[in-house]
PDB file of N, CA and C in Angstrom:
ATOM      1  N   MET A   1     170.610 102.198  90.230  1.00  0.00           N
ATOM      2  CA  MET A   1     171.546 103.190  90.724  1.00  0.00           C
ATOM      3  C   MET A   1     172.142 103.923  89.531  1.00  0.00           C
ATOM      4  N   ALA A   2     172.320 105.196  89.733  1.00  0.00           N
ATOM      5  CA  ALA A   2     172.890 106.025  88.678  1.00  0.00           C
ATOM      6  C   ALA A   2     173.631 107.186  89.317  1.00  0.00           C
ATOM      7  N   THR A   3     174.518 107.791  88.554  1.00  0.00           N
ATOM      8  CA  THR A   3     175.171 108.998  89.044  1.00  0.00           C
ATOM      9  C   THR A   3     174.170 110.144  89.003  1.00  0.00           C
ATOM     10  N   ALA A   4     174.502 111.218  89.670  1.00  0.00           N
ATOM     11  CA  ALA A   4     173.614 112.399  89.673  1.00  0.00           C
ATOM     12  C   ALA A   4     173.433 112.918  88.249  1.00  0.00           C
ATOM     13  N   GLU A   5     174.481 112.900  87.465  1.00  0.00           N
ATOM     14  CA  GLU A   5     174.395 113.378  86.075  1.00  0.00           C
ATOM     15  C   GLU A   5     173.497 112.472  85.242  1.00  0.00           C
ATOM     16  N   GLU A   6     173.624 111.162  85.413  1.00  0.00           N
ATOM     17  CA  GLU A   6     172.775 110.220  84.667  1.00  0.00           C
ATOM     18  C   GLU A   6     171.308 110.374  85.081  1.00  0.00           C
ATOM     19  N   PHE A   7     171.069 110.590  86.368  1.00  0.00           N
ATOM     20  CA  PHE A   7     169.718 110.778  86.877  1.00  0.00           C
ATOM     21  C   PHE A   7     169.108 112.049  86.276  1.00  0.00           C
ATOM     22  N   ALA A   8     169.892 113.131  86.244  1.00  0.00           N
ATOM     23  CA  ALA A   8     169.424 114.398  85.684  1.00  0.00           C
ATOM     24  C   ALA A   8     169.142 114.261  84.195  1.00  0.00           C
ATOM     25  N   MET A   9     169.986 113.558  83.464  1.00  0.00           N
ATOM     26  CA  MET A   9     169.777 113.371  82.031  1.00  0.00           C
ATOM     27  C   MET A   9     168.520 112.531  81.767  1.00  0.00           C
ATOM     28  N   SER A  10     168.295 111.496  82.575  1.00  0.00           N
ATOM     29  CA  SER A  10     167.090 110.694  82.375  1.00  0.00           C
ATOM     30  C   SER A  10     165.843 111.492  82.696  1.00  0.00           C
ATOM     31  N   ALA A  11     165.906 112.391  83.684  1.00  0.00           N
ATOM     32  CA  ALA A  11     164.774 113.261  83.999  1.00  0.00           C
ATOM     33  C   ALA A  11     164.512 114.222  82.855  1.00  0.00           C
ATOM     34  N   MET A  12     165.573 114.750  82.241  1.00  0.00           N
ATOM     35  CA  MET A  12     165.414 115.665  81.118  1.00  0.00           C
ATOM     36  C   MET A  12     164.768 114.942  79.945  1.00  0.00           C
ATOM     37  N   ASP A  13     165.175 113.708  79.697  1.00  0.00           N
ATOM     38  CA  ASP A  13     164.568 112.926  78.616  1.00  0.00           C
ATOM     39  C   ASP A  13     163.093 112.649  78.907  1.00  0.00           C
ATOM     40  N   LEU A  14     162.779 112.316  80.144  1.00  0.00           N
ATOM     41  CA  LEU A  14     161.408 112.033  80.528  1.00  0.00           C
ATOM     42  C   LEU A  14     160.526 113.275  80.426  1.00  0.00           C
ATOM     43  N   ALA A  15     161.093 114.444  80.728  1.00  0.00           N
ATOM     44  CA  ALA A  15     160.323 115.699  80.685  1.00  0.00           C
ATOM     45  C   ALA A  15     160.109 116.202  79.267  1.00  0.00           C
ATOM     46  N   THR A  16     160.819 115.640  78.298  1.00  0.00           N
ATOM     47  CA  THR A  16     160.679 116.080  76.909  1.00  0.00           C
ATOM     48  C   THR A  16     159.512 115.338  76.268  1.00  0.00           C
ATOM     49  N   VAL A  17     158.478 116.086  75.946  1.00  0.00           N
ATOM     50  CA  VAL A  17     157.256 115.503  75.407  1.00  0.00           C
ATOM     51  C   VAL A  17     157.051 115.976  73.979  1.00  0.00           C
ATOM     52  N   PRO A  18     156.909 115.053  73.020  1.00  0.00           N
ATOM     53  CA  PRO A  18     156.629 115.489  71.654  1.00  0.00           C
ATOM     54  C   PRO A  18     155.225 116.112  71.573  1.00  0.00           C
ATOM     55  N   PRO A  19     155.072 117.171  70.790  1.00  0.00           N
ATOM     56  CA  PRO A  19     153.745 117.796  70.671  1.00  0.00           C
ATOM     57  C   PRO A  19     152.785 116.868  69.923  1.00  0.00           C
ATOM     58  N   PRO A  20     151.470 117.058  70.137  1.00  0.00           N
ATOM     59  CA  PRO A  20     150.491 116.260  69.386  1.00  0.00           C
ATOM     60  C   PRO A  20     150.675 116.489  67.887  1.00  0.00           C
ATOM     61  N   GLN A  21     150.347 115.467  67.098  1.00  0.00           N
ATOM     62  CA  GLN A  21     150.549 115.548  65.658  1.00  0.00           C
ATOM     63  C   GLN A  21     149.525 116.419  64.964  1.00  0.00           C
ATOM     64  N   SER A  22     148.379 116.640  65.615  1.00  0.00           N
ATOM     65  CA  SER A  22     147.333 117.473  65.003  1.00  0.00           C
ATOM     66  C   SER A  22     146.507 118.129  66.089  1.00  0.00           C
ATOM     67  N   ASP A  23     145.723 119.138  65.698  1.00  0.00           N
ATOM     68  CA  ASP A  23     144.817 119.794  66.630  1.00  0.00           C
ATOM     69  C   ASP A  23     143.747 118.810  67.119  1.00  0.00           C
ATOM     70  N   GLU A  24     143.323 117.898  66.244  1.00  0.00           N
ATOM     71  CA  GLU A  24     142.322 116.918  66.615  1.00  0.00           C
ATOM     72  C   GLU A  24     142.860 115.965  67.695  1.00  0.00           C
ATOM     73  N   GLN A  25     144.103 115.563  67.526  1.00  0.00           N
ATOM     74  CA  GLN A  25     144.733 114.684  68.495  1.00  0.00           C
ATOM     75  C   GLN A  25     144.874 115.394  69.842  1.00  0.00           C
ATOM     76  N   ALA A  26     145.237 116.656  69.819  1.00  0.00           N
ATOM     77  CA  ALA A  26     145.383 117.431  71.050  1.00  0.00           C
ATOM     78  C   ALA A  26     144.036 117.587  71.752  1.00  0.00           C
ATOM     79  N   ALA A  27     142.979 117.821  70.983  1.00  0.00           N
ATOM     80  CA  ALA A  27     141.645 118.003  71.563  1.00  0.00           C
ATOM     81  C   ALA A  27     141.085 116.696  72.131  1.00  0.00           C
ATOM     82  N   ALA A  28     141.563 115.565  71.657  1.00  0.00           N
ATOM     83  CA  ALA A  28     141.030 114.272  72.108  1.00  0.00           C
ATOM     84  C   ALA A  28     141.647 113.784  73.419  1.00  0.00           C
ATOM     85  N   ILE A  29     142.700 114.442  73.883  1.00  0.00           N
ATOM     86  CA  ILE A  29     143.359 114.004  75.114  1.00  0.00           C
ATOM     87  C   ILE A  29     142.434 114.261  76.306  1.00  0.00           C
ATOM     88  N   GLU A  30     142.260 113.236  77.130  1.00  0.00           N
ATOM     89  CA  GLU A  30     141.466 113.357  78.341  1.00  0.00           C
ATOM     90  C   GLU A  30     142.391 113.670  79.509  1.00  0.00           C
ATOM     91  N   TRP A  31     142.170 114.837  80.136  1.00  0.00           N
ATOM     92  CA  TRP A  31     143.016 115.280  81.227  1.00  0.00           C
ATOM     93  C   TRP A  31     142.352 114.994  82.576  1.00  0.00           C
ATOM     94  N   MET A  32     143.168 114.518  83.520  1.00  0.00           N
ATOM     95  CA  MET A  32     142.713 114.307  84.887  1.00  0.00           C
ATOM     96  C   MET A  32     143.523 115.246  85.779  1.00  0.00           C
ATOM     97  N   PRO A  33     142.855 116.151  86.493  1.00  0.00           N
ATOM     98  CA  PRO A  33     143.614 117.112  87.318  1.00  0.00           C
ATOM     99  C   PRO A  33     144.339 116.425  88.451  1.00  0.00           C
ATOM    100  N   LEU A  34     145.595 116.811  88.651  1.00  0.00           N
ATOM    101  CA  LEU A  34     146.364 116.341  89.797  1.00  0.00           C
ATOM    102  C   LEU A  34     146.243 117.315  90.957  1.00  0.00           C
ATOM    103  N   GLY A  35     146.052 118.592  90.632  1.00  0.00           N
ATOM    104  CA  GLY A  35     145.836 119.576  91.685  1.00  0.00           C
ATOM    105  C   GLY A  35     146.572 120.872  91.464  1.00  0.00           C
ATOM    106  N   THR A  36     146.392 121.760  92.421  1.00  0.00           N
ATOM    107  CA  THR A  36     147.068 123.049  92.455  1.00  0.00           C
ATOM    108  C   THR A  36     147.909 123.085  93.724  1.00  0.00           C
ATOM    109  N   PHE A  37     149.165 123.447  93.575  1.00  0.00           N
ATOM    110  CA  PHE A  37     150.102 123.365  94.685  1.00  0.00           C
ATOM    111  C   PHE A  37     150.897 124.657  94.823  1.00  0.00           C
ATOM    112  N   ALA A  38     151.182 125.062  96.050  1.00  0.00           N
ATOM    113  CA  ALA A  38     152.106 126.159  96.298  1.00  0.00           C
ATOM    114  C   ALA A  38     153.510 125.590  96.232  1.00  0.00           C
ATOM    115  N   VAL A  39     154.424 126.335  95.638  1.00  0.00           N
ATOM    116  CA  VAL A  39     155.807 125.897  95.508  1.00  0.00           C
ATOM    117  C   VAL A  39     156.677 126.842  96.335  1.00  0.00           C
ATOM    118  N   SER A  40     157.303 126.287  97.360  1.00  0.00           N
ATOM    119  CA  SER A  40     158.184 127.112  98.190  1.00  0.00           C
ATOM    120  C   SER A  40     159.631 126.822  97.818  1.00  0.00           C
ATOM    121  N   THR A  41     160.457 127.825  98.069  1.00  0.00           N
ATOM    122  CA  THR A  41     161.870 127.698  97.712  1.00  0.00           C
ATOM    123  C   THR A  41     162.721 127.223  98.874  1.00  0.00           C
ATOM    124  N   HIS A  42     162.183 127.297 100.090  1.00  0.00           N
ATOM    125  CA  HIS A  42     162.889 126.777 101.262  1.00  0.00           C
ATOM    126  C   HIS A  42     161.864 126.541 102.362  1.00  0.00           C
ATOM    127  N   GLU A  43     162.258 125.829 103.395  1.00  0.00           N
ATOM    128  CA  GLU A  43     161.310 125.395 104.434  1.00  0.00           C
ATOM    129  C   GLU A  43     160.710 126.544 105.243  1.00  0.00           C
ATOM    130  N   LYS A  44     161.354 127.695 105.281  1.00  0.00           N
ATOM    131  CA  LYS A  44     160.829 128.848 106.031  1.00  0.00           C
ATOM    132  C   LYS A  44     159.975 129.764 105.165  1.00  0.00           C
ATOM    133  N   ASP A  45     159.740 129.369 103.953  1.00  0.00           N
ATOM    134  CA  ASP A  45     158.926 130.149 103.005  1.00  0.00           C
ATOM    135  C   ASP A  45     157.437 129.927 103.339  1.00  0.00           C
ATOM    136  N   VAL A  46     156.885 130.799 104.187  1.00  0.00           N
ATOM    137  CA  VAL A  46     155.500 130.621 104.651  1.00  0.00           C
ATOM    138  C   VAL A  46     154.467 131.226 103.692  1.00  0.00           C
ATOM    139  N   GLU A  47     154.921 132.046 102.765  1.00  0.00           N
ATOM    140  CA  GLU A  47     154.034 132.623 101.765  1.00  0.00           C
ATOM    141  C   GLU A  47     154.671 132.445 100.386  1.00  0.00           C
ATOM    142  N   PRO A  48     154.599 131.246  99.835  1.00  0.00           N
ATOM    143  CA  PRO A  48     155.227 130.988  98.524  1.00  0.00           C
ATOM    144  C   PRO A  48     154.670 131.912  97.441  1.00  0.00           C
ATOM    145  N   SER A  49     155.520 132.313  96.538  1.00  0.00           N
ATOM    146  CA  SER A  49     155.123 133.216  95.464  1.00  0.00           C
ATOM    147  C   SER A  49     154.849 132.469  94.152  1.00  0.00           C
ATOM    148  N   HIS A  50     154.963 131.142  94.168  1.00  0.00           N
ATOM    149  CA  HIS A  50     154.701 130.353  92.966  1.00  0.00           C
ATOM    150  C   HIS A  50     153.595 129.346  93.242  1.00  0.00           C
ATOM    151  N   VAL A  51     152.723 129.196  92.253  1.00  0.00           N
ATOM    152  CA  VAL A  51     151.640 128.213  92.325  1.00  0.00           C
ATOM    153  C   VAL A  51     151.699 127.394  91.046  1.00  0.00           C
ATOM    154  N   ILE A  52     151.626 126.074  91.180  1.00  0.00           N
ATOM    155  CA  ILE A  52     151.637 125.193  90.012  1.00  0.00           C
ATOM    156  C   ILE A  52     150.334 124.413  89.952  1.00  0.00           C
ATOM    157  N   GLN A  53     149.772 124.358  88.760  1.00  0.00           N
ATOM    158  CA  GLN A  53     148.536 123.597  88.539  1.00  0.00           C
ATOM    159  C   GLN A  53     148.856 122.586  87.444  1.00  0.00           C
ATOM    160  N   ILE A  54     148.647 121.290  87.731  1.00  0.00           N
ATOM    161  CA  ILE A  54     149.008 120.269  86.761  1.00  0.00           C
ATOM    162  C   ILE A  54     147.903 119.229  86.594  1.00  0.00           C
ATOM    163  N   ALA A  55     147.909 118.623  85.417  1.00  0.00           N
ATOM    164  CA  ALA A  55     146.978 117.544  85.083  1.00  0.00           C
ATOM    165  C   ALA A  55     147.773 116.493  84.333  1.00  0.00           C
ATOM    166  N   VAL A  56     147.234 115.258  84.299  1.00  0.00           N
ATOM    167  CA  VAL A  56     147.907 114.142  83.631  1.00  0.00           C
ATOM    168  C   VAL A  56     146.907 113.448  82.724  1.00  0.00           C
ATOM    169  N   SER A  57     147.386 112.947  81.590  1.00  0.00           N
ATOM    170  CA  SER A  57     146.541 112.189  80.673  1.00  0.00           C
ATOM    171  C   SER A  57     146.683 110.706  80.974  1.00  0.00           C
ATOM    172  N   LYS A  58     145.814 109.889  80.398  1.00  0.00           N
ATOM    173  CA  LYS A  58     145.900 108.440  80.581  1.00  0.00           C
ATOM    174  C   LYS A  58     147.189 107.874  79.996  1.00  0.00           C
ATOM    175  N   GLU A  59     147.772 108.586  79.072  1.00  0.00           N
ATOM    176  CA  GLU A  59     149.037 108.161  78.458  1.00  0.00           C
ATOM    177  C   GLU A  59     150.238 108.558  79.300  1.00  0.00           C
ATOM    178  N   GLY A  60     150.018 109.306  80.378  1.00  0.00           N
ATOM    179  CA  GLY A  60     151.118 109.705  81.246  1.00  0.00           C
ATOM    180  C   GLY A  60     151.714 111.051  80.916  1.00  0.00           C
ATOM    181  N   ILE A  61     151.098 111.807  80.002  1.00  0.00           N
ATOM    182  CA  ILE A  61     151.577 113.144  79.673  1.00  0.00           C
ATOM    183  C   ILE A  61     151.098 114.116  80.754  1.00  0.00           C
ATOM    184  N   VAL A  62     151.989 114.990  81.198  1.00  0.00           N
ATOM    185  CA  VAL A  62     151.669 115.972  82.229  1.00  0.00           C
ATOM    186  C   VAL A  62     151.697 117.364  81.598  1.00  0.00           C
ATOM    187  N   SER A  63     150.708 118.182  81.940  1.00  0.00           N
ATOM    188  CA  SER A  63     150.647 119.536  81.419  1.00  0.00           C
ATOM    189  C   SER A  63     150.086 120.460  82.489  1.00  0.00           C
ATOM    190  N   GLY A  64     150.452 121.734  82.416  1.00  0.00           N
ATOM    191  CA  GLY A  64     149.918 122.675  83.373  1.00  0.00           C
ATOM    192  C   GLY A  64     150.573 124.029  83.246  1.00  0.00           C
ATOM    193  N   THR A  65     150.441 124.815  84.332  1.00  0.00           N
ATOM    194  CA  THR A  65     151.022 126.155  84.360  1.00  0.00           C
ATOM    195  C   THR A  65     151.668 126.415  85.714  1.00  0.00           C
ATOM    196  N   LEU A  66     152.696 127.234  85.686  1.00  0.00           N
ATOM    197  CA  LEU A  66     153.349 127.728  86.892  1.00  0.00           C
ATOM    198  C   LEU A  66     153.131 129.227  86.913  1.00  0.00           C
ATOM    199  N   TYR A  67     152.498 129.720  87.970  1.00  0.00           N
ATOM    200  CA  TYR A  67     152.176 131.135  88.085  1.00  0.00           C
ATOM    201  C   TYR A  67     153.034 131.764  89.169  1.00  0.00           C
ATOM    202  N   ASN A  68     153.675 132.896  88.819  1.00  0.00           N
ATOM    203  CA  ASN A  68     154.474 133.668  89.763  1.00  0.00           C
ATOM    204  C   ASN A  68     153.617 134.838  90.242  1.00  0.00           C
ATOM    205  N   ILE A  69     153.228 134.792  91.501  1.00  0.00           N
ATOM    206  CA  ILE A  69     152.351 135.827  92.062  1.00  0.00           C
ATOM    207  C   ILE A  69     153.044 137.182  92.072  1.00  0.00           C
ATOM    208  N   ASP A  70     154.335 137.223  92.373  1.00  0.00           N
ATOM    209  CA  ASP A  70     155.053 138.485  92.464  1.00  0.00           C
ATOM    210  C   ASP A  70     155.161 139.204  91.130  1.00  0.00           C
ATOM    211  N   THR A  71     155.376 138.456  90.048  1.00  0.00           N
ATOM    212  CA  THR A  71     155.563 139.085  88.723  1.00  0.00           C
ATOM    213  C   THR A  71     154.321 139.010  87.837  1.00  0.00           C
ATOM    214  N   ASP A  72     153.280 138.297  88.295  1.00  0.00           N
ATOM    215  CA  ASP A  72     152.040 138.104  87.531  1.00  0.00           C
ATOM    216  C   ASP A  72     152.327 137.463  86.165  1.00  0.00           C
ATOM    217  N   GLN A  73     153.249 136.488  86.147  1.00  0.00           N
ATOM    218  CA  GLN A  73     153.597 135.802  84.904  1.00  0.00           C
ATOM    219  C   GLN A  73     153.342 134.310  85.042  1.00  0.00           C
ATOM    220  N   CYS A  74     152.933 133.708  83.905  1.00  0.00           N
ATOM    221  CA  CYS A  74     152.699 132.268  83.846  1.00  0.00           C
ATOM    222  C   CYS A  74     153.713 131.630  82.909  1.00  0.00           C
ATOM    223  N   GLN A  75     154.070 130.410  83.222  1.00  0.00           N
ATOM    224  CA  GLN A  75     154.917 129.602  82.342  1.00  0.00           C
ATOM    225  C   GLN A  75     154.258 128.256  82.139  1.00  0.00           C
ATOM    226  N   THR A  76     154.463 127.680  80.977  1.00  0.00           N
ATOM    227  CA  THR A  76     153.936 126.374  80.659  1.00  0.00           C
ATOM    228  C   THR A  76     154.742 125.309  81.384  1.00  0.00           C
ATOM    229  N   VAL A  77     154.039 124.294  81.855  1.00  0.00           N
ATOM    230  CA  VAL A  77     154.666 123.125  82.487  1.00  0.00           C
ATOM    231  C   VAL A  77     154.310 121.919  81.633  1.00  0.00           C
ATOM    232  N   GLN A  78     155.307 121.118  81.303  1.00  0.00           N
ATOM    233  CA  GLN A  78     155.043 119.894  80.539  1.00  0.00           C
ATOM    234  C   GLN A  78     155.989 118.805  81.004  1.00  0.00           C
ATOM    235  N   GLY A  79     155.590 117.589  80.773  1.00  0.00           N
ATOM    236  CA  GLY A  79     156.430 116.457  81.149  1.00  0.00           C
ATOM    237  C   GLY A  79     155.658 115.178  81.008  1.00  0.00           C
ATOM    238  N   GLN A  80     156.123 114.148  81.692  1.00  0.00           N
ATOM    239  CA  GLN A  80     155.416 112.881  81.639  1.00  0.00           C
ATOM    240  C   GLN A  80     155.791 112.001  82.827  1.00  0.00           C
ATOM    241  N   VAL A  81     154.981 110.968  82.987  1.00  0.00           N
ATOM    242  CA  VAL A  81     155.174 110.001  84.059  1.00  0.00           C
ATOM    243  C   VAL A  81     155.716 108.717  83.433  1.00  0.00           C
ATOM    244  N   ASP A  82     156.758 108.167  84.033  1.00  0.00           N
ATOM    245  CA  ASP A  82     157.272 106.869  83.617  1.00  0.00           C
ATOM    246  C   ASP A  82     156.322 105.823  84.203  1.00  0.00           C
ATOM    247  N   LYS A  83     155.651 105.079  83.335  1.00  0.00           N
ATOM    248  CA  LYS A  83     154.639 104.132  83.799  1.00  0.00           C
ATOM    249  C   LYS A  83     155.214 102.986  84.614  1.00  0.00           C
ATOM    250  N   ASP A  84     156.479 102.662  84.421  1.00  0.00           N
ATOM    251  CA  ASP A  84     157.100 101.567  85.171  1.00  0.00           C
ATOM    252  C   ASP A  84     157.482 101.983  86.592  1.00  0.00           C
ATOM    253  N   THR A  85     158.072 103.174  86.729  1.00  0.00           N
ATOM    254  CA  THR A  85     158.579 103.602  88.027  1.00  0.00           C
ATOM    255  C   THR A  85     157.672 104.609  88.732  1.00  0.00           C
ATOM    256  N   GLN A  86     156.703 105.162  87.994  1.00  0.00           N
ATOM    257  CA  GLN A  86     155.813 106.225  88.501  1.00  0.00           C
ATOM    258  C   GLN A  86     156.576 107.516  88.765  1.00  0.00           C
ATOM    259  N   ARG A  87     157.764 107.646  88.238  1.00  0.00           N
ATOM    260  CA  ARG A  87     158.567 108.863  88.371  1.00  0.00           C
ATOM    261  C   ARG A  87     158.018 109.897  87.396  1.00  0.00           C
ATOM    262  N   MET A  88     157.862 111.125  87.864  1.00  0.00           N
ATOM    263  CA  MET A  88     157.380 112.198  87.005  1.00  0.00           C
ATOM    264  C   MET A  88     158.473 113.244  86.861  1.00  0.00           C
ATOM    265  N   ALA A  89     158.665 113.711  85.651  1.00  0.00           N
ATOM    266  CA  ALA A  89     159.623 114.777  85.408  1.00  0.00           C
ATOM    267  C   ALA A  89     158.918 115.877  84.640  1.00  0.00           C
ATOM    268  N   LEU A  90     159.235 117.121  84.996  1.00  0.00           N
ATOM    269  CA  LEU A  90     158.574 118.287  84.392  1.00  0.00           C
ATOM    270  C   LEU A  90     159.601 119.237  83.801  1.00  0.00           C
ATOM    271  N   ARG A  91     159.151 119.938  82.794  1.00  0.00           N
ATOM    272  CA  ARG A  91     159.927 121.031  82.198  1.00  0.00           C
ATOM    273  C   ARG A  91     159.081 122.280  82.376  1.00  0.00           C
ATOM    274  N   ILE A  92     159.692 123.339  82.864  1.00  0.00           N
ATOM    275  CA  ILE A  92     158.984 124.590  83.053  1.00  0.00           C
ATOM    276  C   ILE A  92     159.472 125.568  82.005  1.00  0.00           C
ATOM    277  N   GLY A  93     158.528 126.105  81.225  1.00  0.00           N
ATOM    278  CA  GLY A  93     158.903 127.025  80.145  1.00  0.00           C
ATOM    279  C   GLY A  93     159.524 126.267  78.995  1.00  0.00           C
ATOM    280  N   GLU A  94     160.312 126.943  78.228  1.00  0.00           N
ATOM    281  CA  GLU A  94     160.938 126.348  77.037  1.00  0.00           C
ATOM    282  C   GLU A  94     162.345 125.837  77.289  1.00  0.00           C
ATOM    283  N   LYS A  95     162.883 126.098  78.464  1.00  0.00           N
ATOM    284  CA  LYS A  95     164.261 125.670  78.757  1.00  0.00           C
ATOM    285  C   LYS A  95     164.324 124.192  78.981  1.00  0.00           C
ATOM    286  N   ARG A  96     165.459 123.594  78.654  1.00  0.00           N
ATOM    287  CA  ARG A  96     165.691 122.179  78.951  1.00  0.00           C
ATOM    288  C   ARG A  96     166.126 122.112  80.345  1.00  0.00           C
TER     289      ARG A  96
END
């Protein structure tokens, strides 16, 4: 059990992924696709304008892109999976 603030802070920590130490290390990561999903902003959103595509590594690192159909812009998605709880937290773009 945690407060909402503690839960949010732990999600922010989980979503913060250190970059690979080298290009070789980055190239060696084996990615397994999780899928492509439409992201709606509310339950009556029958034509979502955002699509997210994500993959996960064996180490639990999550990477992908979020595409905004309306603005034709992509943002990087990164995060990781907590191996003990299976909780996944993501960061979209460069914002914390």
